[in-house]
Amino acid sequence: MFRTAELGRKVSKAEFEELESALRIEMVELQQTLRVADFPVILVFAGVDGAGKGESMNLLNEWLDPRWIVTRAYASTSDEEQERPEYWRFWRDLPPKGRIGQFLSCWYSTPFMEFATGAIDDVTFDERLNRVIAFEKTLADDGALILKFWMHLGKQAQKKRLKSLEKDANESWRVTAQDWKHWEMYDSFIHTAERLIARTSVPEARWTIVEGQDHRYRSLTVLCGLRDALSRHLEHRRAVAETRTRSRHGVEAVSPVIPDVGANLPTVLDTLDMTQALDKKAYRTALGTQQGRLAVLQRKAHRKGVSTVLVFEGWDAAGKGGAIRRVTRALDARQVQVIPIAAPTDEENAQHYLWRFWRQLGRAGRVTVFDRSWYGRVLVERVEGFAADDEWRRAYTEIRDFEDQLVQDGIVLCKFWLHITKDEQLARFQSREDTPYKSWKLTEEDWRNRERWDTYEQAVNEMVERTSTHTAPWTLVEANDKRFARVKVIETVANAMEKVLG
Amino acid sequence: MFRTAELGRKVSKAEFEELESALRIEMVELQQTLRVADFPVILVFAGVDGAGKGESMNLLNEWLDPRWIVTRAYASTSDEEQERPEYWRFWRDLPPKGRIGQFLSCWYSTPFMEFATGAIDDVTFDERLNRVIAFEKTLADDGALILKFWMHLGKQAQKKRLKSLEKDANESWRVTAQDWKHWEMYDSFIHTAERLIARTSVPEARWTIVEGQDHRYRSLTVLCGLRDALSRHLEHRRAVAETRTRSRHGVEAVSPVIPDVGANLPTVLDTLDMTQALDKKAYRTALGTQQGRLAVLQRKAHRKGVSTVLVFEGWDAAGKGGAIRRVTRALDARQVQVIPIAAPTDEENAQHYLWRFWRQLGRAGRVTVFDRSWYGRVLVERVEGFAADDEWRRAYTEIRDFEDQLVQDGIVLCKFWLHITKDEQLARFQSREDTPYKSWKLTEEDWRNRERWDTYEQAVNEMVERTSTHTAPWTLVEANDKRFARVKVIETVANAMEKVLG
């Protein structure tokens, strides 16, 4: 795989200088165009030590305007990072639309080192790479331009390079004992690299192998690679935007994205026994018992550093707020955070839609409650046409992958759909209208959503079908009776925590 | 001071229940009003262990809608917190406008414990409290409602309370060995508390001493205290907003805030020798030398964990971008972040204006470059009337305090004003107009700003006068000659780093 990167290709100083000034202007102009584009650029640098990874990043910072570039290199994890799933640190550093992020020792680093040193086997290595592929696909699907540069040096060339760096008084600090240790593992590294590159070179995020020996040659390869890909991508995104404008249903959509014709099929919600209820006395006892259990379990979870994520979805007026308050009441306010999900802020809008949820994940031992969640993508955004067809369709996979990362990290995850019947909703809307201190809860939008009940119901059905997995099942809550619903919610949370905490 | 909080005041269950339902509705309605108000509420809980601090926070979470409350309790600092000035952790947790933040063991905690245990003396204690006062004043001046509750128990009452908690199987976890250790230090704690409360009970952030023995009494005190203060504050802010609307100069201000009459006085900028220049050869040599120094110093700084903050202000077209690139070129891209300051995002607009700068402070050993900065408050915001008179006037003090915290934390801080003459600016504007790949740099706004040159010059003069301190001096850079300016900037940074790093 690397034979073509050991040809000793060179660019003379004269050749380089001839190209330089025009190329610099081109790059600066492209960056200006990018600044108002609707996607970020993600550059990944990896490869052999001494092959010019850091130098390439510095060069980009020098040739482009560094104000619109985020550069990140990852060393050991901070404790705030350790307390979240592995990819949290990468999500939080992602560049917003219009900017460039350059990444070194990033999501490839741990799987690479672990496989190269024999700490993990083939199967685990492939699993880790699947995670990488899914991550990059998620970003690329959202429009990100991802370019990955593998900087290569042959074994002897690397040795020569390290030796020459060591001799240079200004550069010798770059060479550490670890570099030499890595050099001794050269063959194992190359074997790992071949496998990694072959596996993760996918259409939406290709590797470019760069011969790293000659700094002018390698600089031109990186710069021209970025220039060409960025030009093409700007063109491509313009075309996508045009198509979308033509086909997309806006806020004023004439017809919902889901045709009403299919709306009379039975859904998973039809299977619920909506007559379930608790009388006041049974409620008080059950609520007390379950809140007591929850309080004890959360103290244990806090001690052990086990985090909990609760997701609340449901019809308007289904009682999400009330259920959430019954949960939080059992918990110490210091260890719980309720995140209300409404319209995204502009910082959130400049990122992948999952970014706003990643950023809210709490530290170890905390409970994070989402009042509405990432499922908005396949519910309101789908039904109202805020997300394009391909966007909400691929969201099922993205969400499964996101939740899988939470669960694999040891987080207790519960997802609730609070279900009420259409009649019950009407009764609650009317009661809200009549109660002064509740009337703020009822908006025009609630009435509008109600008109699309059947369409929403189909969306809910598909959501449950596609995202209720063994590791992250949905709990459908029969919520016509608030008391029954609240007890069911708290009991479910307590059971889930107990299962993990033992 | 605490005698009135040891009276054994009680509220009976019947009395409490009589008040409860009306009070709950009142609180929920107030919270709804707050949600669209232009200020946050900051609640501080402190006091004797067992006096109901945590319980009060839980109660608020229960009575109010927890979705609009942020609850924070501080234990040991995470490594990401340790690498920034002490108050970074509090700034990042501040609630945005419209929300409530409840804080426990927060900015009072360290000074309190250190003085109570004898680790710091009177003078240092007072200095620390001055920092607290300045912090709260900064927030209150911006509109925040700050309420501080000191939960009190007499010595015997505390002993009784700890014992009774210990006996309760559900509550015994609340009592730790540390609580008993603290109880033994009761007298010293009370002495410290009296001093702390007396010193930090200021009009904009008063302490309320709450007798903590009876949970109904203490709950009512906290809840009614919040209700009354919040009602008053909502009223007060409405009045302020009205006055401001009447007196404030908007974007279309008829006359600038600084009257042009004073605009002909000589300013500190007039004292600069604008003829200073470097020829190409001298520039290359000097630039190389200074960039070399800087590169070596930054490696050392990175190893030692010493951070650097660089602030660039100056006339439009004065060469800020070019100077910044000459600085970053000498640095490893992985350790530097350039922060361009333009219009705030909506998340930033929902906070104190300094919040957006606090959030950008990098981890230990990094260089953070601000391309424009917090000085916008006393420059563009002042001149264009975006900040009210009192807002920019108090900004001088707020900025001095902010910078003082950076320097005290060991951060190397350099502030540059890049000065060019009015003629030179015109020449550069015209050249930008004529150069295709530079024309994006020139906007209508640049021409508009130019018309107010004299007004800006007065603002710059006052800025330097008020914020060039011994610990955080301004460097005025004669920038008619770009080469001279760039070398002066880099040399100044290198000198400043050398002074700290030795």
Tab-separated table of C-alpha atoms in Angstrom, chain A residues 340 345, chain B residues 30-42 67-70 91-101 103 138-145 230 233-234 237 240-241 244 248 344-356 377 381 386-388 391 394:
chain	number	residue	atom	x	y	z
A	340	PRO	CA	-35.398	21.276	27.936
A	345	THR	CA	-29.362	28.152	19.490
B	30	LEU	CA	-43.087	34.236	38.561
B	31	GLN	CA	-40.749	31.736	36.954
B	32	GLN	CA	-42.702	32.011	33.709
B	33	THR	CA	-42.344	35.785	33.811
B	34	LEU	CA	-38.666	35.409	34.545
B	35	ARG	CA	-38.154	33.176	31.530
B	36	VAL	CA	-38.620	36.064	29.143
B	37	ALA	CA	-36.929	38.645	31.380
B	38	ASP	CA	-33.506	40.110	30.609
B	39	PHE	CA	-31.672	38.885	33.680
B	40	PRO	CA	-30.720	35.662	35.479
B	41	VAL	CA	-31.286	34.830	39.134
B	42	ILE	CA	-28.335	33.638	41.155
B	67	ARG	CA	-36.063	22.727	33.388
B	68	TRP	CA	-35.148	26.372	33.899
B	69	ILE	CA	-32.930	25.856	36.932
B	70	VAL	CA	-29.249	25.072	36.948
B	91	TRP	CA	-18.365	31.744	34.955
B	92	ARG	CA	-18.978	28.685	32.843
B	93	ASP	CA	-21.867	27.587	35.060
B	94	LEU	CA	-23.656	30.939	35.179
B	95	PRO	CA	-27.315	30.719	34.191
B	96	PRO	CA	-28.331	32.629	31.074
B	97	LYS	CA	-30.941	35.365	31.235
B	98	GLY	CA	-34.348	34.082	32.212
B	99	ARG	CA	-33.054	31.188	34.284
B	100	ILE	CA	-32.199	30.475	37.889
B	101	GLY	CA	-28.832	29.173	39.022
B	103	PHE	CA	-24.994	27.458	43.866
B	138	THR	CA	-20.170	42.649	37.937
B	139	LEU	CA	-23.122	40.296	37.582
B	140	ALA	CA	-25.542	42.499	39.515
B	141	ASP	CA	-24.585	45.573	37.509
B	142	ASP	CA	-25.508	43.615	34.414
B	143	GLY	CA	-28.952	43.026	35.863
B	144	ALA	CA	-28.589	39.707	37.684
B	145	LEU	CA	-30.672	39.227	40.800
B	230	LEU	CA	-37.925	38.435	42.222
B	233	HIS	CA	-36.541	42.929	40.596
B	234	LEU	CA	-38.835	42.248	37.656
B	237	ARG	CA	-35.777	45.930	35.488
B	240	VAL	CA	-34.659	50.409	33.914
B	241	ALA	CA	-35.500	49.161	30.442
B	244	ARG	CA	-32.900	53.129	28.814
B	248	ARG	CA	-30.178	55.209	24.774
B	344	PRO	CA	-21.898	37.574	19.901
B	345	THR	CA	-23.902	34.384	19.385
B	346	ASP	CA	-27.301	34.179	21.026
B	347	GLU	CA	-25.877	32.012	23.803
B	348	GLU	CA	-23.350	34.742	24.461
B	349	ASN	CA	-25.967	37.462	24.319
B	350	ALA	CA	-27.831	35.713	27.100
B	351	GLN	CA	-24.880	36.232	29.448
B	352	HIS	CA	-22.738	38.998	30.895
B	353	TYR	CA	-20.542	40.451	28.143
B	354	LEU	CA	-17.380	39.079	29.749
B	355	TRP	CA	-18.730	35.516	29.664
B	356	ARG	CA	-17.780	35.004	26.031
B	377	ARG	CA	-17.168	47.358	25.203
B	381	GLU	CA	-19.989	49.582	21.839
B	386	PHE	CA	-24.559	49.710	21.700
B	387	ALA	CA	-23.655	49.858	25.379
B	388	ALA	CA	-25.429	52.291	27.642
B	391	GLU	CA	-22.444	49.913	31.006
B	394	ARG	CA	-18.154	50.446	34.645
